Tab-separated table of C-alpha atoms in Angstrom:
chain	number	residue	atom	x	y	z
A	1	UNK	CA	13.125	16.806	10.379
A	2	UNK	CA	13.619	18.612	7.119
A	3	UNK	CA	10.448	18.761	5.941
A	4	UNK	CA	9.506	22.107	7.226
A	5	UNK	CA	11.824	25.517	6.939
A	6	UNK	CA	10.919	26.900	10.029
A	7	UNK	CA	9.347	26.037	13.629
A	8	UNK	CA	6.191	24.191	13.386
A	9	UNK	CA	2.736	25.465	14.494
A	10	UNK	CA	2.379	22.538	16.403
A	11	UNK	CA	3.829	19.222	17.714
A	12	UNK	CA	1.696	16.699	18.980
A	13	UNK	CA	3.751	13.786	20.534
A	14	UNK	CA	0.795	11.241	21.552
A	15	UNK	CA	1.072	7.519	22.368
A	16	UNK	CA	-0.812	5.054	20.965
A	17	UNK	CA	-2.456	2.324	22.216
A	18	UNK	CA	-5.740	3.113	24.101
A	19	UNK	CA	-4.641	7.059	23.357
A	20	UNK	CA	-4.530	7.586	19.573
A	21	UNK	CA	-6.062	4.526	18.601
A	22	UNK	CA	-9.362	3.613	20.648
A	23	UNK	CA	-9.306	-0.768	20.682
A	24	UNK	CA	-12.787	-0.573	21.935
A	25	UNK	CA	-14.092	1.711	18.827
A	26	UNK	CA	-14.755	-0.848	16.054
A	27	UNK	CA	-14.803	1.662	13.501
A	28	UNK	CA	-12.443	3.995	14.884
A	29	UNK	CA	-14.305	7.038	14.541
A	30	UNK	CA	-11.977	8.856	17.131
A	31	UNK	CA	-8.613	7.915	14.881
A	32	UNK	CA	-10.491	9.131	11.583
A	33	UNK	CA	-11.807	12.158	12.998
A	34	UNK	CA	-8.422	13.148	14.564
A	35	UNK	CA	-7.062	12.265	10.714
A	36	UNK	CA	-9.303	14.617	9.021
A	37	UNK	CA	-8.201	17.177	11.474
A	38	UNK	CA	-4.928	16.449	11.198
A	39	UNK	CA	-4.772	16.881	7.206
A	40	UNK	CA	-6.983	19.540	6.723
A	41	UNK	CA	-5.598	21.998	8.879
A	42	UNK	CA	-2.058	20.781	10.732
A	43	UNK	CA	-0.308	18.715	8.145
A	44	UNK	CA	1.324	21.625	6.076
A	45	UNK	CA	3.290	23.552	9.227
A	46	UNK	CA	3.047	21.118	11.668
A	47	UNK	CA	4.963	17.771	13.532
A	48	UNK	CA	2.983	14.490	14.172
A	49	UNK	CA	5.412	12.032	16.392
A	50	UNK	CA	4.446	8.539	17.641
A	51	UNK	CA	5.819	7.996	21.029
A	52	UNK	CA	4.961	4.187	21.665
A	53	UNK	CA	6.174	1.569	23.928
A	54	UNK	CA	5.480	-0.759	21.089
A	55	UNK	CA	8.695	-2.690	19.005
A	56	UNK	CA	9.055	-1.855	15.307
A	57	UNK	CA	7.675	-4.877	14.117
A	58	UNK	CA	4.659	-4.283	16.463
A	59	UNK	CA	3.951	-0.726	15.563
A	60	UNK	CA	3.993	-1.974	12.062
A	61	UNK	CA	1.695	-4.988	12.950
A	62	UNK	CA	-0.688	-1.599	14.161
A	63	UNK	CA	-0.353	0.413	11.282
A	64	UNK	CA	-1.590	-2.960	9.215
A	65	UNK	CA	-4.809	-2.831	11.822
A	66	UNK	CA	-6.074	0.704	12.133
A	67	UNK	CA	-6.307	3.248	9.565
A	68	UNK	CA	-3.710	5.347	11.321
A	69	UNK	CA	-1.455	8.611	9.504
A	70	UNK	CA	1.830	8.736	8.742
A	71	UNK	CA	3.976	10.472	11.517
A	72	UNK	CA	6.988	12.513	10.850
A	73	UNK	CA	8.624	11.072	13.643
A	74	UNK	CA	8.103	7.852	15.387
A	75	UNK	CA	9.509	7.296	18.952
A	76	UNK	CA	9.127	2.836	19.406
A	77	UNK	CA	10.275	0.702	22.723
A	78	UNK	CA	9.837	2.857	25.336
A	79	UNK	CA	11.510	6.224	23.968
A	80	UNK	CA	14.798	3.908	23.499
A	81	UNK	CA	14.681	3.705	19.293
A	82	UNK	CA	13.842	7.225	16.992
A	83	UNK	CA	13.056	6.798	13.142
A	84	UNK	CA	12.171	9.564	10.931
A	85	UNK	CA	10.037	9.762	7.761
A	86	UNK	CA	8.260	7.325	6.393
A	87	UNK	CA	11.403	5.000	5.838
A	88	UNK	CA	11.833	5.029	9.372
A	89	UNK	CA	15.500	6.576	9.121
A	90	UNK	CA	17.280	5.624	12.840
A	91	UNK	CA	18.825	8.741	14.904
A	92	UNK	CA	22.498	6.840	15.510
A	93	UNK	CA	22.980	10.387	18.369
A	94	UNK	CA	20.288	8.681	20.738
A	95	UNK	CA	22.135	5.510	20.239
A	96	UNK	CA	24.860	6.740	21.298
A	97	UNK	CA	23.185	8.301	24.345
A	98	UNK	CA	21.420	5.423	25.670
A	99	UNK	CA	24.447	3.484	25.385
A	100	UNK	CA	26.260	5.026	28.877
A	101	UNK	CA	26.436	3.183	31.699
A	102	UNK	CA	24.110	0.307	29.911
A	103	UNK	CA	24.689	-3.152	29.628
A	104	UNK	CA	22.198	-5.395	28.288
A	105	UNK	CA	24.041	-8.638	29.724
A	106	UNK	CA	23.996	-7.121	32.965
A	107	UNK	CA	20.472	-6.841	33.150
A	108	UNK	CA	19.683	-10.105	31.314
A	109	UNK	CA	21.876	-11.792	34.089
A	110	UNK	CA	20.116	-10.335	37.047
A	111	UNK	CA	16.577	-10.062	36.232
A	112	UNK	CA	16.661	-14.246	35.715
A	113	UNK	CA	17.322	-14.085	39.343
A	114	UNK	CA	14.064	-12.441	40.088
A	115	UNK	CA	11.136	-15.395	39.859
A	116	UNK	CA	8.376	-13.092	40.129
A	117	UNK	CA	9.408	-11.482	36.389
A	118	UNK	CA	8.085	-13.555	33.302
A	119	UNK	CA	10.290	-12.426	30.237
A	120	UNK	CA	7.098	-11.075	27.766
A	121	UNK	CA	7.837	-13.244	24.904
A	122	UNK	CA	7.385	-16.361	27.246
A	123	UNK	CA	3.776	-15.300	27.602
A	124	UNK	CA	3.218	-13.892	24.211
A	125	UNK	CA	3.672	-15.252	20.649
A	126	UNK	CA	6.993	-17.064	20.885
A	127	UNK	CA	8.115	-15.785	17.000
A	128	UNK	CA	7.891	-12.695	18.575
A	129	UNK	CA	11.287	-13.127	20.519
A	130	UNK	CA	13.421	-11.213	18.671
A	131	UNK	CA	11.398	-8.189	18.204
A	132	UNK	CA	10.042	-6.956	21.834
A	133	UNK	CA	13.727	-7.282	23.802
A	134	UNK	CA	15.327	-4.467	22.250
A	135	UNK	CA	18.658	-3.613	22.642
A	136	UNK	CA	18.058	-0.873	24.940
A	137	UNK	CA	14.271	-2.309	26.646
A	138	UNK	CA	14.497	-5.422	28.387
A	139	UNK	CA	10.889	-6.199	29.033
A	140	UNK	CA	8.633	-8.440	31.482
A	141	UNK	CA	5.681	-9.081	33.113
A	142	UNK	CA	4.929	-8.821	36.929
A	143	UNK	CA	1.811	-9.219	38.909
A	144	UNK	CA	0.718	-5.638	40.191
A	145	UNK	CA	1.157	-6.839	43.978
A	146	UNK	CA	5.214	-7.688	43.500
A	147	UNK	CA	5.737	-5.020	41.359
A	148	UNK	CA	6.929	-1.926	43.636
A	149	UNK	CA	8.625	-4.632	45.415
A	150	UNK	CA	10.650	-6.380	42.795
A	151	UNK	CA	11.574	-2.811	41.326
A	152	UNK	CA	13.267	-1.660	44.357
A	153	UNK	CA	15.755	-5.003	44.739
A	154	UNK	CA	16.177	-4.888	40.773
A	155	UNK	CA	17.304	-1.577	41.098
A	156	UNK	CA	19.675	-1.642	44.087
A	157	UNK	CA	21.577	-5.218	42.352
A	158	UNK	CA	21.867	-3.382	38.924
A	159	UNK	CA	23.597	-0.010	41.091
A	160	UNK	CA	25.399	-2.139	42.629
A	161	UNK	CA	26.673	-3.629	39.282
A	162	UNK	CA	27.843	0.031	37.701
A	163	UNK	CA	24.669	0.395	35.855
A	164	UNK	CA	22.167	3.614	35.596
A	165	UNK	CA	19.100	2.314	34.574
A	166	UNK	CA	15.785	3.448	34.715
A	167	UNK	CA	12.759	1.032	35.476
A	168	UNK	CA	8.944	1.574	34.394
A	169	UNK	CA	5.903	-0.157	35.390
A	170	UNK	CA	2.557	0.577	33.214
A	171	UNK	CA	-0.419	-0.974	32.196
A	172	UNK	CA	-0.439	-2.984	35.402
A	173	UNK	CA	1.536	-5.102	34.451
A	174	UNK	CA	4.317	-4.478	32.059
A	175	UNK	CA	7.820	-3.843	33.648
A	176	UNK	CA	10.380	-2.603	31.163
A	177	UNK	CA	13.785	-1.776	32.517
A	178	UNK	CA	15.795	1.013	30.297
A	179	UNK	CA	18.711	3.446	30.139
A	180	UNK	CA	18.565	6.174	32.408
A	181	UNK	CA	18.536	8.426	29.378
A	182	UNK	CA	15.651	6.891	27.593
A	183	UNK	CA	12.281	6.911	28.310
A	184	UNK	CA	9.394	8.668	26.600
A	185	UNK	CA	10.184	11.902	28.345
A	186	UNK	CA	14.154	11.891	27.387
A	187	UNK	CA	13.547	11.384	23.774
A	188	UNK	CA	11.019	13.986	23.502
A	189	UNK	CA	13.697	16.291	25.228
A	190	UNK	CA	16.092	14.987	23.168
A	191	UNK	CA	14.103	16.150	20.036
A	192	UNK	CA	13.484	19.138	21.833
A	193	UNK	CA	17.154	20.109	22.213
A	194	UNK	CA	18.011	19.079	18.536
A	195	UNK	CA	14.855	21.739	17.035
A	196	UNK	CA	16.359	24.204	19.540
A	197	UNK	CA	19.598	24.000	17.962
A	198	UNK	CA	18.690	24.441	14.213
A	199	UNK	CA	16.270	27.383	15.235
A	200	UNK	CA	13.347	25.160	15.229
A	201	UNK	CA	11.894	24.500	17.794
A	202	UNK	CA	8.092	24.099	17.813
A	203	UNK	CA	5.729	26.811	19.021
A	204	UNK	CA	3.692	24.402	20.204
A	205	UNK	CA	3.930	21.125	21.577
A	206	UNK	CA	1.002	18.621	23.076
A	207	UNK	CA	1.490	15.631	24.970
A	208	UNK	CA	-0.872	12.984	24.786
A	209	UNK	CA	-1.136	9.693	27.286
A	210	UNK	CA	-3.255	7.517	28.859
A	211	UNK	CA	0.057	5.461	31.112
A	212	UNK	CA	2.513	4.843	33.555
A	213	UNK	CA	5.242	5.052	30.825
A	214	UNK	CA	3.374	8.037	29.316
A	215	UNK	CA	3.894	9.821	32.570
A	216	UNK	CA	7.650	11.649	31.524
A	217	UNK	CA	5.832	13.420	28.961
A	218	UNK	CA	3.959	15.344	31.079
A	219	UNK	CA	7.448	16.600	33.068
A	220	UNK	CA	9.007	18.055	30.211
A	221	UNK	CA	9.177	22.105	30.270
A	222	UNK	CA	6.646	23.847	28.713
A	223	UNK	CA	4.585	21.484	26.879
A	224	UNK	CA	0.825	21.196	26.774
A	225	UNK	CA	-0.340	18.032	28.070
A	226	UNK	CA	-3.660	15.526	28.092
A	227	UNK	CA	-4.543	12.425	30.021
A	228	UNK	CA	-7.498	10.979	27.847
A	229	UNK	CA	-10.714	10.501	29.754
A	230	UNK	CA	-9.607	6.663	29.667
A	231	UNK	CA	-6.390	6.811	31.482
A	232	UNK	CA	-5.122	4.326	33.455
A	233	UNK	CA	-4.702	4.463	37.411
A	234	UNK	CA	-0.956	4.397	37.673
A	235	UNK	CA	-1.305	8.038	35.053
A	236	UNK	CA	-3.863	9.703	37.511
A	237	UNK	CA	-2.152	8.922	40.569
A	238	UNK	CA	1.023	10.376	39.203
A	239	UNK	CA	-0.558	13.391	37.790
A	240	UNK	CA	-2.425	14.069	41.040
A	241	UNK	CA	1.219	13.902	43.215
A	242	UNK	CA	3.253	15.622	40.823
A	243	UNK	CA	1.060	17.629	38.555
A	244	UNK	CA	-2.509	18.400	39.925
A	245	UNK	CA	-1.965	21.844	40.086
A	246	UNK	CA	-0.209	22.407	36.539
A	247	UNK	CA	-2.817	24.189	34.159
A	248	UNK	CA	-1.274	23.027	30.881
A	249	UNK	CA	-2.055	19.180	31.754
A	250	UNK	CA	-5.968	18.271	31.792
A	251	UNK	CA	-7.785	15.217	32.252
A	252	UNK	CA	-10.108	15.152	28.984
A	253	UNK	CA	-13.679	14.076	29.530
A	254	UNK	CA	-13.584	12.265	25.691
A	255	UNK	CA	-11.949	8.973	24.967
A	256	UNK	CA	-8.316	8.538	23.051
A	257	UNK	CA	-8.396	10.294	19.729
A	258	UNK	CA	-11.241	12.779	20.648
A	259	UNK	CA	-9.534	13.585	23.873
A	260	UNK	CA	-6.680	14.622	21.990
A	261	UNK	CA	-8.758	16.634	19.563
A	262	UNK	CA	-10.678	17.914	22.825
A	263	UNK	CA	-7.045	19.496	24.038
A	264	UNK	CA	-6.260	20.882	20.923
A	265	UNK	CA	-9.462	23.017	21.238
A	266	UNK	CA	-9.031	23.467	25.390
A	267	UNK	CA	-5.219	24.879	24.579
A	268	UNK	CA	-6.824	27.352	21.790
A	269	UNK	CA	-3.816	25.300	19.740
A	270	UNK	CA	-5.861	25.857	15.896
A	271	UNK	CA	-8.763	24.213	14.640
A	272	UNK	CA	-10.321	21.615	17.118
A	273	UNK	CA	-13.620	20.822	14.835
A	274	UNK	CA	-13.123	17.973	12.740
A	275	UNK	CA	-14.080	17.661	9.736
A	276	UNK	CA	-15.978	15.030	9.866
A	277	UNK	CA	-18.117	16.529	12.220
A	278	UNK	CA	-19.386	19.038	9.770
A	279	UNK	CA	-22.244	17.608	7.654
A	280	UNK	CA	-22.396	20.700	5.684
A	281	UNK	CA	-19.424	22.035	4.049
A	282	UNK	CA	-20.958	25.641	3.753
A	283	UNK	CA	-20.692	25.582	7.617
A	284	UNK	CA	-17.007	25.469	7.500
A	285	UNK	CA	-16.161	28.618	5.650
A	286	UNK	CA	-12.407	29.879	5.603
A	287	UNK	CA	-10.836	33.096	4.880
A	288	UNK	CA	-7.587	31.611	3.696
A	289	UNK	CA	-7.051	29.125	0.301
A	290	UNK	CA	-6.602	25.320	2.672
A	291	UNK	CA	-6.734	22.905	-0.027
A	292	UNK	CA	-6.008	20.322	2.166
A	293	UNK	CA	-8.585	20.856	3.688
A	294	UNK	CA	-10.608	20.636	0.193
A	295	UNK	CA	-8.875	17.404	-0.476
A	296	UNK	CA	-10.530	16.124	3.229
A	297	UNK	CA	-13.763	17.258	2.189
A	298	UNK	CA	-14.144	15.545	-1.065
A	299	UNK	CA	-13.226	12.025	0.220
A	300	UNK	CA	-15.337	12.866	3.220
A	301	UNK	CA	-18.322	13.539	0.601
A	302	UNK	CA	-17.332	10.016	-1.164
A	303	UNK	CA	-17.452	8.131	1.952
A	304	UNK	CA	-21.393	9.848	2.936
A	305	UNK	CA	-22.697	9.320	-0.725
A	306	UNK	CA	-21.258	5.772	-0.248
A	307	UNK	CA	-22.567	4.833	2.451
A	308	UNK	CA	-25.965	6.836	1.857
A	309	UNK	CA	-25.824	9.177	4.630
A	310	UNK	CA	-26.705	11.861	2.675
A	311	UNK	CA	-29.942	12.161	0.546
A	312	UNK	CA	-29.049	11.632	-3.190
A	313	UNK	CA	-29.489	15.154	-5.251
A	314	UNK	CA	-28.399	15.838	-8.382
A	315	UNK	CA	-27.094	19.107	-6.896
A	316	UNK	CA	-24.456	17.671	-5.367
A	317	UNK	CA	-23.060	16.228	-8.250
A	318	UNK	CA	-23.972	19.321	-10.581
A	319	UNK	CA	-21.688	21.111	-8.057
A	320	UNK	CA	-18.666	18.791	-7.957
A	321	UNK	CA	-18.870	19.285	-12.277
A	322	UNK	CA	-18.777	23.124	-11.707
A	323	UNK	CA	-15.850	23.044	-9.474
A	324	UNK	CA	-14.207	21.125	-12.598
A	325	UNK	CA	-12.338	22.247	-15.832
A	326	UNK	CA	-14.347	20.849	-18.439
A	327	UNK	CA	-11.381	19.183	-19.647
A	328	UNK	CA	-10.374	17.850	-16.567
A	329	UNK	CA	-8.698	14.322	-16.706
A	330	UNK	CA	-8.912	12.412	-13.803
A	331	UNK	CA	-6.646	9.233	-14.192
A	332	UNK	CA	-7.672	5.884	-12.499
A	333	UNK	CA	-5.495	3.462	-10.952
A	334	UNK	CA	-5.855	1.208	-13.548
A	335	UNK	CA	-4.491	3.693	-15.773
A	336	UNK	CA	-7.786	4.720	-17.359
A	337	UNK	CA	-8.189	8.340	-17.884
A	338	UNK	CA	-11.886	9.410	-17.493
A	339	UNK	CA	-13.233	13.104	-17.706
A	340	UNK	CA	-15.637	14.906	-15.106
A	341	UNK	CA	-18.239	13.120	-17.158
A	342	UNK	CA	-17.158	9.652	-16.707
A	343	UNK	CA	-16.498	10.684	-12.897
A	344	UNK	CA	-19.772	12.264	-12.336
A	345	UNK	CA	-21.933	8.975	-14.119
A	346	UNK	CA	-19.684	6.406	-11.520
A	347	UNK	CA	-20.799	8.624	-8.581
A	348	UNK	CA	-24.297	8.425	-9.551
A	349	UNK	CA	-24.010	4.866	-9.977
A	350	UNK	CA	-21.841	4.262	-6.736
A	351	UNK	CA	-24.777	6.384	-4.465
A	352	UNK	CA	-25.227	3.953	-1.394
A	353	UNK	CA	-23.377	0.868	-2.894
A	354	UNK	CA	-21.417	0.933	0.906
A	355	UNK	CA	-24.364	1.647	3.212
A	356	UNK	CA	-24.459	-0.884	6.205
A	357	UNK	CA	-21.036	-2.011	5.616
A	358	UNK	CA	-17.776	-1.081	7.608
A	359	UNK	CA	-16.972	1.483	4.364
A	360	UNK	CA	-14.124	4.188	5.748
A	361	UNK	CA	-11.749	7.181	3.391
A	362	UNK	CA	-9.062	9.094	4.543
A	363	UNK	CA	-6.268	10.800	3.615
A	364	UNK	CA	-2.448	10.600	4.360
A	365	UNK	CA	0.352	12.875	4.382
A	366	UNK	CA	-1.137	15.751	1.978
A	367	UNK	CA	1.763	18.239	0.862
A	368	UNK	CA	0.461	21.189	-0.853
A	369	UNK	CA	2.841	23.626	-3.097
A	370	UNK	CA	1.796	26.770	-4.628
A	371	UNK	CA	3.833	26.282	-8.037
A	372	UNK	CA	2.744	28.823	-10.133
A	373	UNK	CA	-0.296	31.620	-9.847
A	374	UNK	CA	-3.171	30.384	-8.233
A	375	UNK	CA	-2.316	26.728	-9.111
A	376	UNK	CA	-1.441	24.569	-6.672
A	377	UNK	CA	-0.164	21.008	-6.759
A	378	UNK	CA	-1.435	18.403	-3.752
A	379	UNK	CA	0.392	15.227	-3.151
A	380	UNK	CA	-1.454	12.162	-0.635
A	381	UNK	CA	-2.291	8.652	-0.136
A	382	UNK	CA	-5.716	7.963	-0.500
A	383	UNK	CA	-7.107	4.703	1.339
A	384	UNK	CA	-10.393	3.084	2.062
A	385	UNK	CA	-11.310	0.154	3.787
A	386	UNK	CA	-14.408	-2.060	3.324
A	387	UNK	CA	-15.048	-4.398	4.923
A	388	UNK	CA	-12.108	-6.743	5.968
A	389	UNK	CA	-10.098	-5.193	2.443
A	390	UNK	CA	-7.888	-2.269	2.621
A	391	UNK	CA	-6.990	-0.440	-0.770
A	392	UNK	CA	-4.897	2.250	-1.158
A	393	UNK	CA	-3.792	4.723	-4.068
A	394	UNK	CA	-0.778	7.523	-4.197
A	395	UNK	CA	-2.675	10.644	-5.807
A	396	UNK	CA	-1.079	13.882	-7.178
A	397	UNK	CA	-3.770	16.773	-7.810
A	398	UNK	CA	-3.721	20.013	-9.142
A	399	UNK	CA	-6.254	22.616	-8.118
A	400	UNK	CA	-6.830	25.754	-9.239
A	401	UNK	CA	-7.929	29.268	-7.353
A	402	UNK	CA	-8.002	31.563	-10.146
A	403	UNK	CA	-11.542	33.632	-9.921
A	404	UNK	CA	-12.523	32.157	-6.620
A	405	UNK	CA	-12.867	33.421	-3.053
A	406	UNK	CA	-11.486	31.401	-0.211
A	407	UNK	CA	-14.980	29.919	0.878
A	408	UNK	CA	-15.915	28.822	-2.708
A	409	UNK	CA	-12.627	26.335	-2.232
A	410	UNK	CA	-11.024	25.596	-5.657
A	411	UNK	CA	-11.197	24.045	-9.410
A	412	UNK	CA	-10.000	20.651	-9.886
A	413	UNK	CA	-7.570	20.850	-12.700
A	414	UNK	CA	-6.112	17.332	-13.286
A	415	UNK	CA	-5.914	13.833	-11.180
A	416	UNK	CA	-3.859	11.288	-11.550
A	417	UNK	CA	-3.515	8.146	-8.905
A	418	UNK	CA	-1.466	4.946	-9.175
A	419	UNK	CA	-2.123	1.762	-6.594
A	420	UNK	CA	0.115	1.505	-3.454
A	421	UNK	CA	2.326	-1.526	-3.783
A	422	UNK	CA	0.452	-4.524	-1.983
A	423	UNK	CA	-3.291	-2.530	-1.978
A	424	UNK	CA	-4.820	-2.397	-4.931
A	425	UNK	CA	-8.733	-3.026	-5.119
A	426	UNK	CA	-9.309	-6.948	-5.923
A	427	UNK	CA	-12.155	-5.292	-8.638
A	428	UNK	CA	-10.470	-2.261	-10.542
A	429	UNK	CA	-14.186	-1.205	-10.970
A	430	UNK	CA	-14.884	-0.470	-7.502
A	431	UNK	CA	-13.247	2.333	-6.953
A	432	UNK	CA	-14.984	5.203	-7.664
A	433	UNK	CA	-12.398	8.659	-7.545
């Protein structure tokens, strides 16, 4: 919440499952192009929040499985738990809301009454009990054909037992019964209200879902909203009784991720082309100093000369040494400190050593300070995956824009990257910059 002084540019609030991240993309091109956006051009001034049905222990099971970013603010279990940060700091003021008129006993006590519900960790992995009932989501299966009615008795015994609850059906299947304050919607509103009162709220904020429980999103006051192309029936239906003829929600014609990036463009909310749909960086000129999105570039350049999907040319390394100090030191992981000669000899041996295998970069959570004239100091997680193994380095750069015009981008001054705990490369050797 304190990260940025002022309202952000933007504040995309997007679930995740089958919205940011694509299951049917094997190598999640949608996520990683959405990332690149993200970091180039959003990162600095703007919010990215998680809204996902998903436990803790489940959206961390995710973040394990897809090369997904870092939000700022992650809503879990149905809009009934908020965390902030990357430590995942818990808002105790929502807990304190959702507790009212709730009573978890209550609701454990008359839903075993109802035959037709199937508690979800009796179906799913059993060491999972502890983590999906949450103590504000009670959650079930039902067969689509008892749903609507099990929903309306459930609800009428749990009135009739002093209880405001609030009960969602998505996916088909999945029946999760909540306080009447939480909810997807009510936490975004929630976060709403709490910006409004510091003087922050954002200038911009963009919905994304493909759900039933996606579907409060869409209801809260001037927000932007998307339905990726792949939404499910129970989303459309609702959207075409209670929305159809709302301008600021759209049906995207692109899949998850790219939907998302195809509202950001549709909404005229900033930049909408990706960088990794720009083969030539001279195509992507800029009139203002972005070193993030410099930072994005590079490691998109790594990942192409990798994997060979760019024609090897001595240019291209000729040009990386003249946007380098000649005494720049660019620190390994290991702890080896190697100069732009050292750097530009492992490129040239490293041309193609990925192609044909499942070789991905990308960059997390760049902050960029101005911290004297024309220097600037860039702080990120670097990762790549190959194959099954995922490495992954903290980096701190300094770049400098002394004598340079925006679209000539900057000089790299200094590098220096240590491992993330846990992901460092099996062979020190094979990674490159």
């Amino acid at each position: 919440m304190d990260r940025l002084s002022s309202s952000a540019r933007v504040m995309i609030v997007s679930d995740l499952d089958h919205t940011m991240v694509d299951h049917h993309d094997s190598e999640n091109l949608s996520l990683l192009r959405f990332n690149a956006l993200w970091e180039a051009y959003y990162r600095h001034d703007s919010l990215l929040v998680f809204s996902t049905g998903r436990s803790p222990t489940l959206y961390k099971e995710l973040r394990k499985e897809k090369p997904m970013l870092t939000p700022d603010i992650t809503i879990m279990s149905v809009g009934t738990e908020i965390t902030y940060g990357t430590s995942m700091v818990p808002d105790e003021g929502w807990v304190e809301v959702l507790n009212q008129k709730w009573d978890r006993n209550i609701v454990t006590e008359e839903t075993s009454k109802f035959s037709e519900l199937k508690l979800q960790v009796q179906v799913v992995d059993p060491s999972l009990a502890e983590t999906e009932q949450r103590p504000h989501k009670v959650s079930f299966y039902v067969q689509k054909d008892k749903a609507q009615d099990v929903m309306k008795a459930l609800s009428d015994k749990l009135v009739k037992r002093g209880l405001d609850v609030k009960i969602i059906y998505s996916g088909g299947m999945d029946l999760d019964i909540l306080p009447q304050g939480a909810g997807k919607g009510q936490a975004l509103a929630y976060l709403h209200k709490k910006f409004k009162t510091e003087g922050k709220l954002p200038q911009n904020t963009l919905v994304c879902g493909d759900s039933g429980n996606d579907a409060e999103l869409f209801t809260i006051p001037e927000v932007h909203g998307v339905m990726v192309s792949n939404a499910q029936e129970e989303l459309l239906h609702w959207h075409a009784e209670n929305a159809k003829n709302n301008p600021k929600v759209i049906h995207a014609t692109e899949r998850c991720a790219s939907g998302i990036i195809q509202a950001i463009g549709h909404f005229n909310l900033g930049p909408s082309i990706s960088p990794r749909d720009v083969m030539d960086s001279s195509d992507s000129v800029s009139e203002n100093f972005e070193p993030g999105r410099d930072i994005v570039r590079f490691f998109l350049f790594l990942e192409r000369w990798r994997r060979a999907e760019m024609e090897y040319s001595e240019l291209y390394l000729a040009g990386l040494k003249a946007l380098s100090f000649p005494s720049s030191a660019f620190v390994h992981p290991s702890g080896i400190e190697q100069s732009i000669l050292d750097c530009t000899n492992a490129l040239r041996r490293s041309y193609g050593d990925e192609q044909g295998k499942q070789y991905r970069v990308w960059v997390d959570q760049v902050t960029t300070t101005e911290i004297g004239s024309n220097i600037w100091l860039l702080k990120f997680n670097k990762w790549e995956i190959s194959g099954d193994e995922r490495r992954g380095c903290i980096a701190t750069v300094l770049l400098s824009s002394k004598d340079l015009s925006p679209s000539e981008g900057f000089t790299w001054v200094h590098m220096h990257q240590t491992w993330v705990d846990g992901a460092g490369a099996k062979d020190h050797t094979d990674w490159v910059c």
